[in-house]
Tab-separated table of N, CA and C in Angstrom:
chain	number	residue	atom	x	y	z
F	199	UNK	N	16.182	10.194	3.861
F	199	UNK	CA	15.399	9.708	4.979
F	199	UNK	C	14.096	9.107	4.449
F	200	UNK	N	13.755	7.912	4.929
F	200	UNK	CA	12.547	7.231	4.477
F	200	UNK	C	11.304	8.003	4.895
F	201	UNK	N	10.386	8.146	3.962
F	201	UNK	CA	9.117	8.800	4.258
F	201	UNK	C	8.019	7.780	4.490
F	202	UNK	N	8.218	6.559	3.956
F	202	UNK	CA	7.210	5.510	4.084
F	202	UNK	C	7.877	4.281	4.677
F	203	UNK	N	7.225	3.710	5.665
F	203	UNK	CA	7.669	2.439	6.215
F	203	UNK	C	6.767	1.347	5.675
F	204	UNK	N	7.365	0.296	5.148
F	204	UNK	CA	6.599	-0.851	4.665
F	204	UNK	C	6.949	-2.020	5.574
F	205	UNK	N	5.942	-2.555	6.243
F	205	UNK	CA	6.163	-3.669	7.156
F	205	UNK	C	5.242	-4.822	6.800
F	206	UNK	N	5.722	-6.022	7.060
F	206	UNK	CA	4.933	-7.227	6.819
F	206	UNK	C	5.306	-8.254	7.865
F	207	UNK	N	4.382	-9.151	8.138
F	207	UNK	CA	4.606	-10.142	9.179
F	207	UNK	C	5.446	-11.325	8.760
F	208	UNK	N	5.642	-11.517	7.464
F	208	UNK	CA	6.338	-12.709	6.988
F	208	UNK	C	6.927	-12.449	5.610
F	209	UNK	N	7.988	-13.187	5.281
F	209	UNK	CA	8.569	-13.050	3.947
F	209	UNK	C	7.629	-13.585	2.869
F	210	UNK	N	6.627	-14.365	3.255
F	210	UNK	CA	5.647	-14.829	2.270
F	210	UNK	C	4.792	-13.675	1.740
F	211	UNK	N	4.796	-12.539	2.428
F	211	UNK	CA	4.045	-11.348	2.004
F	211	UNK	C	4.848	-10.455	1.060
F	212	UNK	N	6.100	-10.784	0.847
F	212	UNK	CA	7.003	-9.912	0.101
F	212	UNK	C	6.548	-9.646	-1.333
F	213	UNK	N	5.996	-10.635	-2.004
F	213	UNK	CA	5.534	-10.433	-3.375
F	213	UNK	C	4.477	-9.351	-3.476
F	214	UNK	N	3.580	-9.309	-2.533
F	214	UNK	CA	2.512	-8.293	-2.519
F	214	UNK	C	3.071	-6.942	-2.085
F	215	UNK	N	3.857	-6.935	-1.020
F	215	UNK	CA	4.351	-5.676	-0.466
F	215	UNK	C	5.408	-5.028	-1.358
F	216	UNK	N	6.080	-5.825	-2.176
F	216	UNK	CA	7.055	-5.274	-3.123
F	216	UNK	C	6.385	-4.379	-4.150
F	217	UNK	N	5.109	-4.620	-4.415
F	217	UNK	CA	4.383	-3.769	-5.356
F	217	UNK	C	4.264	-2.346	-4.817
F	218	UNK	N	4.102	-2.212	-3.512
F	218	UNK	CA	4.086	-0.882	-2.889
F	218	UNK	C	5.451	-0.231	-3.037
F	219	UNK	N	6.501	-1.000	-2.770
F	219	UNK	CA	7.862	-0.476	-2.883
F	219	UNK	C	8.163	-0.051	-4.319
F	220	UNK	N	7.726	-0.854	-5.283
F	220	UNK	CA	8.007	-0.554	-6.686
F	220	UNK	C	7.399	0.778	-7.116
F	221	UNK	N	6.149	1.030	-6.734
F	221	UNK	CA	5.520	2.288	-7.153
F	221	UNK	C	6.130	3.474	-6.407
F	222	UNK	N	6.515	3.268	-5.149
F	222	UNK	CA	7.186	4.348	-4.422
F	222	UNK	C	8.510	4.695	-5.098
F	223	UNK	N	9.256	3.679	-5.514
F	223	UNK	CA	10.513	3.922	-6.234
F	223	UNK	C	10.253	4.669	-7.536
F	224	UNK	N	9.232	4.229	-8.274
F	224	UNK	CA	8.910	4.885	-9.545
F	224	UNK	C	8.602	6.361	-9.351
F	225	UNK	N	7.972	6.687	-8.225
F	225	UNK	CA	7.599	8.071	-7.942
F	225	UNK	C	8.690	8.846	-7.197
F	226	UNK	N	9.799	8.172	-6.899
F	226	UNK	CA	10.914	8.842	-6.238
F	226	UNK	C	10.720	9.075	-4.754
F	227	UNK	N	9.955	8.206	-4.112
F	227	UNK	CA	9.682	8.347	-2.676
F	227	UNK	C	10.577	7.386	-1.905
F	228	UNK	N	11.279	7.919	-0.917
F	228	UNK	CA	12.125	7.090	-0.062
F	228	UNK	C	11.258	6.225	0.851
F	229	UNK	N	11.698	4.993	1.043
F	229	UNK	CA	10.975	4.079	1.919
F	229	UNK	C	11.964	3.124	2.561
F	230	UNK	N	11.509	2.483	3.611
F	230	UNK	CA	12.236	1.362	4.186
F	230	UNK	C	11.259	0.210	4.303
F	231	UNK	N	11.769	-1.007	4.183
F	231	UNK	CA	10.895	-2.177	4.215
F	231	UNK	C	11.506	-3.204	5.156
F	232	UNK	N	10.658	-3.807	5.981
F	232	UNK	CA	11.151	-4.812	6.911
F	232	UNK	C	10.079	-5.853	7.220
F	233	UNK	N	10.525	-6.968	7.726
F	233	UNK	CA	9.628	-8.012	8.224
F	233	UNK	C	9.610	-7.877	9.736
F	234	UNK	N	8.410	-7.771	10.263
F	234	UNK	CA	8.265	-7.591	11.705
F	234	UNK	C	6.926	-8.193	12.122
F	235	UNK	N	6.912	-8.889	13.213
F	235	UNK	CA	5.691	-9.557	13.652
F	235	UNK	C	5.208	-8.972	14.969
F	236	UNK	N	3.981	-8.523	14.982
F	236	UNK	CA	3.393	-8.007	16.217
F	236	UNK	C	3.225	-9.132	17.240
F	237	UNK	N	3.052	-10.366	16.767
F	237	UNK	CA	2.837	-11.500	17.668
F	237	UNK	C	4.129	-12.194	18.088
F	238	UNK	N	5.039	-12.395	17.146
F	238	UNK	CA	6.234	-13.194	17.412
F	238	UNK	C	7.405	-12.391	17.977
F	239	UNK	N	7.372	-11.082	17.817
F	239	UNK	CA	8.448	-10.220	18.308
F	239	UNK	C	7.882	-8.881	18.769
F	240	UNK	N	6.974	-8.916	19.745
F	240	UNK	CA	6.265	-7.689	20.137
F	240	UNK	C	7.182	-6.572	20.627
F	241	UNK	N	8.283	-6.908	21.279
F	241	UNK	CA	9.180	-5.865	21.778
F	241	UNK	C	9.854	-5.127	20.622
F	242	UNK	N	10.301	-5.867	19.610
F	242	UNK	CA	10.935	-5.253	18.444
F	242	UNK	C	9.900	-4.468	17.637
F	243	UNK	N	8.700	-5.039	17.494
F	243	UNK	CA	7.624	-4.334	16.800
F	243	UNK	C	7.314	-3.012	17.497
F	244	UNK	N	7.172	-3.056	18.809
F	244	UNK	CA	6.841	-1.862	19.580
F	244	UNK	C	7.894	-0.774	19.358
F	245	UNK	N	9.165	-1.155	19.426
F	245	UNK	CA	10.237	-0.185	19.201
F	245	UNK	C	10.162	0.412	17.801
F	246	UNK	N	9.865	-0.418	16.796
F	246	UNK	CA	9.753	0.073	15.421
F	246	UNK	C	8.629	1.104	15.315
F	247	UNK	N	7.444	0.737	15.777
F	247	UNK	CA	6.279	1.621	15.627
F	247	UNK	C	6.442	2.912	16.428
F	248	UNK	N	7.031	2.833	17.595
F	248	UNK	CA	7.209	4.028	18.425
F	248	UNK	C	8.304	4.949	17.885
F	249	UNK	N	9.298	4.397	17.165
F	249	UNK	CA	10.403	5.227	16.679
F	249	UNK	C	10.238	5.672	15.225
F	250	UNK	N	9.221	5.175	14.537
F	250	UNK	CA	9.056	5.481	13.113
F	250	UNK	C	8.947	6.984	12.852
F	251	UNK	N	8.199	7.682	13.655
F	251	UNK	CA	8.028	9.124	13.453
F	251	UNK	C	9.366	9.856	13.577
F	252	UNK	N	10.166	9.497	14.562
F	252	UNK	CA	11.453	10.178	14.759
F	252	UNK	C	12.437	9.868	13.625
F	253	UNK	N	12.187	8.798	12.881
F	253	UNK	CA	13.030	8.465	11.725
F	253	UNK	C	12.561	9.166	10.451
F	254	UNK	N	11.501	9.972	10.542
F	254	UNK	CA	11.019	10.721	9.392
F	254	UNK	C	9.920	10.032	8.612
F	255	UNK	N	9.463	8.897	9.091
F	255	UNK	CA	8.388	8.192	8.392
F	255	UNK	C	7.087	8.951	8.588
F	256	UNK	N	6.376	9.170	7.473
F	256	UNK	CA	5.112	9.910	7.489
F	256	UNK	C	3.904	8.998	7.315
F	257	UNK	N	4.120	7.831	6.722
F	257	UNK	CA	3.041	6.867	6.470
F	257	UNK	C	3.636	5.472	6.649
F	258	UNK	N	2.881	4.586	7.277
F	258	UNK	CA	3.270	3.179	7.355
F	258	UNK	C	2.287	2.366	6.523
F	259	UNK	N	2.830	1.488	5.686
F	259	UNK	CA	2.031	0.508	4.961
F	259	UNK	C	2.307	-0.835	5.639
F	260	UNK	N	1.265	-1.463	6.160
F	260	UNK	CA	1.428	-2.713	6.902
F	260	UNK	C	0.604	-3.817	6.256
F	261	UNK	N	1.283	-4.860	5.817
F	261	UNK	CA	0.604	-6.002	5.222
F	261	UNK	C	0.511	-7.124	6.220
F	262	UNK	N	-0.642	-7.779	6.253
F	262	UNK	CA	-0.821	-8.866	7.209
F	262	UNK	C	-1.904	-9.820	6.746
F	263	UNK	N	-1.713	-11.081	7.066
F	263	UNK	CA	-2.710	-12.104	6.780
F	263	UNK	C	-3.280	-12.660	8.072
F	264	UNK	N	-4.299	-13.483	7.944
F	264	UNK	CA	-4.897	-14.124	9.114
F	264	UNK	C	-5.480	-13.122	10.083
F	265	UNK	N	-5.041	-13.186	11.333
F	265	UNK	CA	-5.560	-12.291	12.374
F	265	UNK	C	-5.243	-10.833	12.062
F	266	UNK	N	-4.181	-10.602	11.321
F	266	UNK	CA	-3.843	-9.284	10.756
F	266	UNK	C	-3.775	-8.169	11.793
F	267	UNK	N	-3.064	-8.393	12.863
F	267	UNK	CA	-2.938	-7.371	13.896
F	267	UNK	C	-1.908	-6.292	13.588
F	268	UNK	N	-1.000	-6.550	12.668
F	268	UNK	CA	0.095	-5.616	12.408
F	268	UNK	C	-0.378	-4.204	12.048
F	269	UNK	N	-1.296	-4.026	11.093
F	269	UNK	CA	-1.729	-2.655	10.775
F	269	UNK	C	-2.393	-1.946	11.957
F	270	UNK	N	-3.243	-2.626	12.659
F	270	UNK	CA	-3.937	-2.009	13.792
F	270	UNK	C	-3.008	-1.646	14.925
F	271	UNK	N	-2.056	-2.512	15.195
F	271	UNK	CA	-1.087	-2.200	16.244
F	271	UNK	C	-0.193	-1.039	15.828
F	272	UNK	N	0.165	-0.982	14.542
F	272	UNK	CA	0.921	0.192	14.064
F	272	UNK	C	0.100	1.456	14.297
F	273	UNK	N	-1.174	1.406	13.952
F	273	UNK	CA	-2.040	2.576	14.105
F	273	UNK	C	-2.208	2.972	15.568
F	274	UNK	N	-2.160	2.002	16.452
F	274	UNK	CA	-2.296	2.305	17.874
F	274	UNK	C	-1.067	3.043	18.415
F	275	UNK	N	0.086	2.807	17.814
F	275	UNK	CA	1.336	3.371	18.326
F	275	UNK	C	1.899	4.523	17.503
F	276	UNK	N	1.614	4.537	16.209
F	276	UNK	CA	2.165	5.529	15.279
F	276	UNK	C	1.110	6.606	15.050
F	277	UNK	N	1.437	7.886	15.260
F	277	UNK	CA	0.408	8.929	15.223
F	277	UNK	C	-0.015	9.406	13.839
F	278	UNK	N	0.641	8.923	12.788
F	278	UNK	CA	0.313	9.373	11.432
F	278	UNK	C	-0.375	8.242	10.667
F	279	UNK	N	-0.705	8.442	9.387
F	279	UNK	CA	-1.514	7.445	8.663
F	279	UNK	C	-0.868	6.057	8.560
F	280	UNK	N	-1.721	5.062	8.701
F	280	UNK	CA	-1.350	3.665	8.486
F	280	UNK	C	-2.290	3.110	7.426
F	281	UNK	N	-1.699	2.428	6.454
F	281	UNK	CA	-2.466	1.785	5.388
F	281	UNK	C	-2.314	0.284	5.552
F	282	UNK	N	-3.421	-0.406	5.693
F	282	UNK	CA	-3.394	-1.850	5.856
F	282	UNK	C	-3.593	-2.564	4.523
F	283	UNK	N	-2.784	-3.588	4.303
F	283	UNK	CA	-2.913	-4.431	3.114
F	283	UNK	C	-3.277	-5.833	3.585
F	284	UNK	N	-4.541	-6.231	3.413
F	284	UNK	CA	-4.908	-7.604	3.774
F	284	UNK	C	-4.269	-8.578	2.785
F	285	UNK	N	-3.632	-9.599	3.317
F	285	UNK	CA	-2.950	-10.582	2.488
F	285	UNK	C	-3.834	-11.823	2.337
F	286	UNK	N	-3.905	-12.324	1.118
F	286	UNK	CA	-4.679	-13.530	0.818
F	286	UNK	C	-4.205	-14.681	1.694
F	287	UNK	N	-5.144	-15.406	2.270
F	287	UNK	CA	-4.819	-16.579	3.082
F	287	UNK	C	-5.420	-17.821	2.444
F	288	UNK	N	-4.786	-18.951	2.697
F	288	UNK	CA	-5.274	-20.210	2.127
F	288	UNK	C	-6.617	-20.612	2.714
F	289	UNK	N	-6.778	-20.409	3.997
F	289	UNK	CA	-7.993	-20.905	4.647
F	289	UNK	C	-9.243	-20.092	4.311
F	290	UNK	N	-9.133	-18.768	4.314
F	290	UNK	CA	-10.326	-17.939	4.111
F	290	UNK	C	-10.173	-16.926	2.977
F	291	UNK	N	-9.151	-17.083	2.170
F	291	UNK	CA	-8.991	-16.245	0.989
F	291	UNK	C	-8.654	-14.789	1.247
F	292	UNK	N	-8.276	-14.460	2.459
F	292	UNK	CA	-7.927	-13.075	2.779
F	292	UNK	C	-9.075	-12.271	3.359
F	293	UNK	N	-10.271	-12.840	3.340
F	293	UNK	CA	-11.417	-12.126	3.914
F	293	UNK	C	-11.207	-11.944	5.413
F	294	UNK	N	-10.600	-12.940	6.047
F	294	UNK	CA	-10.285	-12.819	7.470
F	294	UNK	C	-9.352	-11.632	7.715
F	295	UNK	N	-8.356	-11.502	6.875
F	295	UNK	CA	-7.403	-10.391	6.995
F	295	UNK	C	-8.102	-9.050	6.759
F	296	UNK	N	-8.917	-8.999	5.725
F	296	UNK	CA	-9.650	-7.771	5.399
F	296	UNK	C	-10.512	-7.332	6.573
F	297	UNK	N	-11.299	-8.254	7.111
F	297	UNK	CA	-12.175	-7.906	8.235
F	297	UNK	C	-11.364	-7.462	9.452
F	298	UNK	N	-10.263	-8.135	9.717
F	298	UNK	CA	-9.447	-7.776	10.875
F	298	UNK	C	-8.892	-6.368	10.750
F	299	UNK	N	-8.507	-5.981	9.537
F	299	UNK	CA	-7.893	-4.668	9.346
F	299	UNK	C	-8.941	-3.562	9.268
F	300	UNK	N	-10.027	-3.808	8.575
F	300	UNK	CA	-11.007	-2.747	8.349
F	300	UNK	C	-11.886	-2.490	9.584
F	301	UNK	N	-12.031	-3.470	10.447
F	301	UNK	CA	-12.913	-3.325	11.615
F	301	UNK	C	-12.156	-2.865	12.850
F	302	UNK	N	-11.471	-1.745	12.729
F	302	UNK	CA	-10.727	-1.202	13.858
F	302	UNK	C	-11.673	-0.468	14.806
F	303	UNK	N	-11.316	-0.442	16.095
F	303	UNK	CA	-12.167	0.282	17.041
F	303	UNK	C	-12.098	1.789	16.815
F	304	UNK	N	-13.107	2.489	17.261
F	304	UNK	CA	-13.143	3.950	17.142
F	304	UNK	C	-11.880	4.552	17.737
F	305	UNK	N	-11.319	5.505	17.008
F	305	UNK	CA	-10.130	6.192	17.472
F	305	UNK	C	-8.823	5.615	16.959
F	306	UNK	N	-8.877	4.447	16.305
F	306	UNK	CA	-7.667	3.817	15.766
F	306	UNK	C	-7.910	3.509	14.287
F	307	UNK	N	-7.921	4.541	13.422
F	307	UNK	CA	-8.220	4.304	12.011
F	307	UNK	C	-7.055	3.663	11.260
F	308	UNK	N	-7.397	2.772	10.357
F	308	UNK	CA	-6.439	2.187	9.420
F	308	UNK	C	-7.087	2.266	8.034
F	309	UNK	N	-6.459	3.011	7.129
F	309	UNK	CA	-6.928	3.017	5.743
F	309	UNK	C	-6.658	1.623	5.196
F	310	UNK	N	-7.606	1.051	4.498
F	310	UNK	CA	-7.457	-0.338	4.061
F	310	UNK	C	-7.700	-0.438	2.567
F	311	UNK	N	-6.806	-1.152	1.887
F	311	UNK	CA	-6.938	-1.391	0.451
F	311	UNK	C	-7.432	-2.818	0.240
F	312	UNK	N	-7.588	-3.204	-1.001
F	312	UNK	CA	-8.102	-4.526	-1.339
F	312	UNK	C	-7.148	-5.631	-0.899
F	313	UNK	N	-7.670	-6.838	-0.823
F	313	UNK	CA	-6.844	-8.009	-0.541
F	313	UNK	C	-5.730	-8.058	-1.592
F	314	UNK	N	-4.501	-8.185	-1.121
F	314	UNK	CA	-3.293	-8.192	-1.954
F	314	UNK	C	-3.086	-6.881	-2.717
F	315	UNK	N	-3.585	-5.782	-2.191
F	315	UNK	CA	-3.531	-4.481	-2.867
F	315	UNK	C	-2.274	-3.673	-2.582
F	316	UNK	N	-1.121	-4.289	-2.694
F	316	UNK	CA	0.134	-3.583	-2.424
F	316	UNK	C	0.347	-2.358	-3.291
F	317	UNK	N	0.049	-2.464	-4.579
F	317	UNK	CA	0.227	-1.318	-5.476
F	317	UNK	C	-0.629	-0.143	-5.020
F	318	UNK	N	-1.902	-0.396	-4.749
F	318	UNK	CA	-2.774	0.700	-4.318
F	318	UNK	C	-2.337	1.280	-2.978
F	319	UNK	N	-1.778	0.462	-2.105
F	319	UNK	CA	-1.271	0.980	-0.836
F	319	UNK	C	-0.127	1.959	-1.090
F	320	UNK	N	0.751	1.614	-2.015
F	320	UNK	CA	1.845	2.521	-2.364
F	320	UNK	C	1.336	3.815	-2.960
F	321	UNK	N	0.346	3.700	-3.844
F	321	UNK	CA	-0.226	4.907	-4.451
F	321	UNK	C	-0.941	5.768	-3.411
F	322	UNK	N	-1.656	5.134	-2.488
F	322	UNK	CA	-2.345	5.901	-1.447
F	322	UNK	C	-1.324	6.617	-0.555
F	323	UNK	N	-0.249	5.951	-0.211
F	323	UNK	CA	0.802	6.603	0.576
F	323	UNK	C	1.349	7.819	-0.190
F	324	UNK	N	1.570	7.648	-1.484
F	324	UNK	CA	2.065	8.755	-2.312
F	324	UNK	C	1.069	9.908	-2.329
F	325	UNK	N	-0.209	9.600	-2.443
F	325	UNK	CA	-1.222	10.657	-2.462
F	325	UNK	C	-1.281	11.398	-1.132
F	326	UNK	N	-1.098	10.683	-0.045
F	326	UNK	CA	-1.066	11.332	1.271
F	326	UNK	C	0.116	12.301	1.329
F	327	UNK	N	1.264	11.832	0.897
F	327	UNK	CA	2.457	12.682	0.907
F	327	UNK	C	2.312	13.860	-0.055
F	328	UNK	N	1.595	13.665	-1.154
F	328	UNK	CA	1.438	14.712	-2.170
F	328	UNK	C	0.587	15.881	-1.690
F	329	UNK	N	-0.117	15.723	-0.589
F	329	UNK	CA	-0.903	16.851	-0.074
F	329	UNK	C	-0.016	18.018	0.338
F	330	UNK	N	1.264	17.725	0.565
F	330	UNK	CA	2.198	18.809	0.925
F	330	UNK	C	3.449	18.794	0.045
F	331	UNK	N	3.337	18.202	-1.150
F	331	UNK	CA	4.491	18.098	-2.043
F	331	UNK	C	4.003	18.230	-3.490
F	332	UNK	N	4.099	19.446	-4.040
F	332	UNK	CA	3.557	19.702	-5.378
F	332	UNK	C	4.314	18.933	-6.463
F	333	UNK	N	5.596	18.699	-6.276
F	333	UNK	CA	6.368	17.931	-7.256
F	333	UNK	C	5.858	16.485	-7.321
F	334	UNK	N	5.585	15.911	-6.167
F	334	UNK	CA	5.038	14.553	-6.124
F	334	UNK	C	3.636	14.523	-6.723
F	335	UNK	N	2.846	15.545	-6.463
F	335	UNK	CA	1.512	15.625	-7.050
F	335	UNK	C	1.591	15.632	-8.572
F	336	UNK	N	2.544	16.339	-9.137
F	336	UNK	CA	2.738	16.339	-10.588
F	336	UNK	C	3.095	14.947	-11.097
F	337	UNK	N	3.923	14.223	-10.349
F	337	UNK	CA	4.284	12.855	-10.732
F	337	UNK	C	3.057	11.940	-10.709
F	338	UNK	N	2.196	12.136	-9.731
F	338	UNK	CA	0.966	11.329	-9.660
F	338	UNK	C	0.031	11.655	-10.821
F	339	UNK	N	-0.047	12.920	-11.186
F	339	UNK	CA	-0.859	13.287	-12.350
F	339	UNK	C	-0.308	12.633	-13.619
F	340	UNK	N	1.000	12.631	-13.768
F	340	UNK	CA	1.629	11.996	-14.930
F	340	UNK	C	1.381	10.484	-14.920
F	341	UNK	N	1.425	9.870	-13.753
F	341	UNK	CA	1.147	8.440	-13.629
F	341	UNK	C	-0.288	8.140	-14.090
F	342	UNK	N	-1.233	8.956	-13.654
F	342	UNK	CA	-2.634	8.783	-14.059
F	342	UNK	C	-2.800	8.953	-15.560
F	343	UNK	N	-2.118	9.923	-16.124
F	343	UNK	CA	-2.193	10.155	-17.578
F	343	UNK	C	-1.629	8.951	-18.331
F	344	UNK	N	-0.544	8.384	-17.826
F	344	UNK	CA	0.055	7.204	-18.444
F	344	UNK	C	-0.918	6.013	-18.406
F	345	UNK	N	-1.631	5.856	-17.289
F	345	UNK	CA	-2.636	4.787	-17.201
F	345	UNK	C	-3.737	5.008	-18.233
F	346	UNK	N	-4.183	6.246	-18.360
F	346	UNK	CA	-5.220	6.582	-19.329
F	346	UNK	C	-4.760	6.240	-20.740
F	347	UNK	N	-3.538	6.638	-21.073
F	347	UNK	CA	-3.000	6.372	-22.409
F	347	UNK	C	-2.922	4.873	-22.693
F	348	UNK	N	-2.605	4.075	-21.689
F	348	UNK	CA	-2.546	2.620	-21.846
F	348	UNK	C	-3.924	2.064	-22.194
F	349	UNK	N	-4.952	2.535	-21.505
F	349	UNK	CA	-6.316	2.065	-21.767
F	349	UNK	C	-6.787	2.526	-23.143
F	350	UNK	N	-6.487	3.754	-23.510
F	350	UNK	CA	-6.870	4.269	-24.829
F	350	UNK	C	-6.218	3.424	-25.926
F	351	UNK	N	-4.954	3.066	-25.736
F	351	UNK	CA	-4.259	2.238	-26.739
F	351	UNK	C	-4.920	0.867	-26.860
F	352	UNK	N	-5.337	0.300	-25.754
F	352	UNK	CA	-6.023	-0.995	-25.792
F	352	UNK	C	-7.370	-0.877	-26.504
F	353	UNK	N	-8.073	0.222	-26.231
F	353	UNK	CA	-9.359	0.471	-26.884
F	353	UNK	C	-9.170	0.572	-28.398
F	354	UNK	N	-8.130	1.290	-28.811
F	354	UNK	CA	-7.867	1.460	-30.245
F	354	UNK	C	-7.505	0.133	-30.905
F	355	UNK	N	-6.746	-0.710	-30.203
F	355	UNK	CA	-6.416	-2.028	-30.754
F	355	UNK	C	-7.680	-2.864	-30.923
F	356	UNK	N	-8.592	-2.776	-29.965
F	356	UNK	CA	-9.846	-3.526	-30.052
F	356	UNK	C	-10.678	-3.032	-31.230
F	357	UNK	N	-10.740	-1.717	-31.403
F	357	UNK	CA	-11.493	-1.152	-32.514
F	357	UNK	C	-10.976	-1.672	-33.857
F	358	UNK	N	-9.667	-1.815	-33.977
F	358	UNK	CA	-9.046	-2.269	-35.213
F	358	UNK	C	-9.340	-3.729	-35.512
F	359	UNK	N	-9.699	-4.500	-34.510
F	359	UNK	CA	-9.992	-5.914	-34.746
F	359	UNK	C	-11.303	-6.098	-35.478
F	360	UNK	N	-12.151	-5.064	-35.440
F	360	UNK	CA	-13.433	-5.152	-36.113
F	360	UNK	C	-14.404	-6.089	-35.404
F	361	UNK	N	-14.200	-6.285	-34.130
F	361	UNK	CA	-15.093	-7.157	-33.367
F	361	UNK	C	-16.530	-6.674	-33.484
F	362	UNK	N	-17.423	-7.557	-33.854
F	362	UNK	CA	-18.808	-7.146	-34.149
F	362	UNK	C	-19.549	-6.590	-32.942
F	363	UNK	N	-19.137	-6.928	-31.728
F	363	UNK	CA	-19.838	-6.431	-30.534
F	363	UNK	C	-19.168	-5.220	-29.918
F	364	UNK	N	-18.206	-4.643	-30.633
F	364	UNK	CA	-17.522	-3.465	-30.080
F	364	UNK	C	-18.483	-2.277	-30.091
F	365	UNK	N	-18.505	-1.555	-28.994
F	365	UNK	CA	-19.352	-0.360	-28.881
F	365	UNK	C	-18.497	0.865	-28.851
C-alpha cells in the first residue's frame, strides 16, 4: 500500500517529481505517482485528495508551477502532511510558484521545499514517516552517512591536488 502520494499538474513536471520517487524507492517507501490538475480536472482532483487517506497515504508531495494551487488544495482536503514543490517557470523562474505554495492561509499548512526540490520533498516525506518507523530512521541515518562520506572523499581529492588556496 502506498504511503506517499506524488502528484503534479503536468507531465512537464515529471523530471523534478521523479527525484522524489527515486529517493523513496531507494529508501524502500511505497508511493504512487499521478498527473492531476486542480484547475483542469477539479472533480477528479477532489476525489483523489479526499480518498488518499483511505488508500493508506500518509504524506502527499505536490509539485506545481505558476499559480501552484495543487499543494494548497491538497492540504485543504487531505488531513495529513502535504509537501509542496514549486516548479521552475519560464516567466518568473518559479518564484511565482514558491510564493503561491508558501503563502497559505492560516489553518492550511503546506511544507515547502526549494524551487525544483523534488529530492528534498522525498526526503522530507521519508523523515515524516520515520517518526513512527525505526527501520526507516536507520535507513535515513545511513543515507546521511553516505552523503558525508561523499563530501569527505571530495575533500581528500582536493587536498591531494595541492591547490595553494586549500584550507
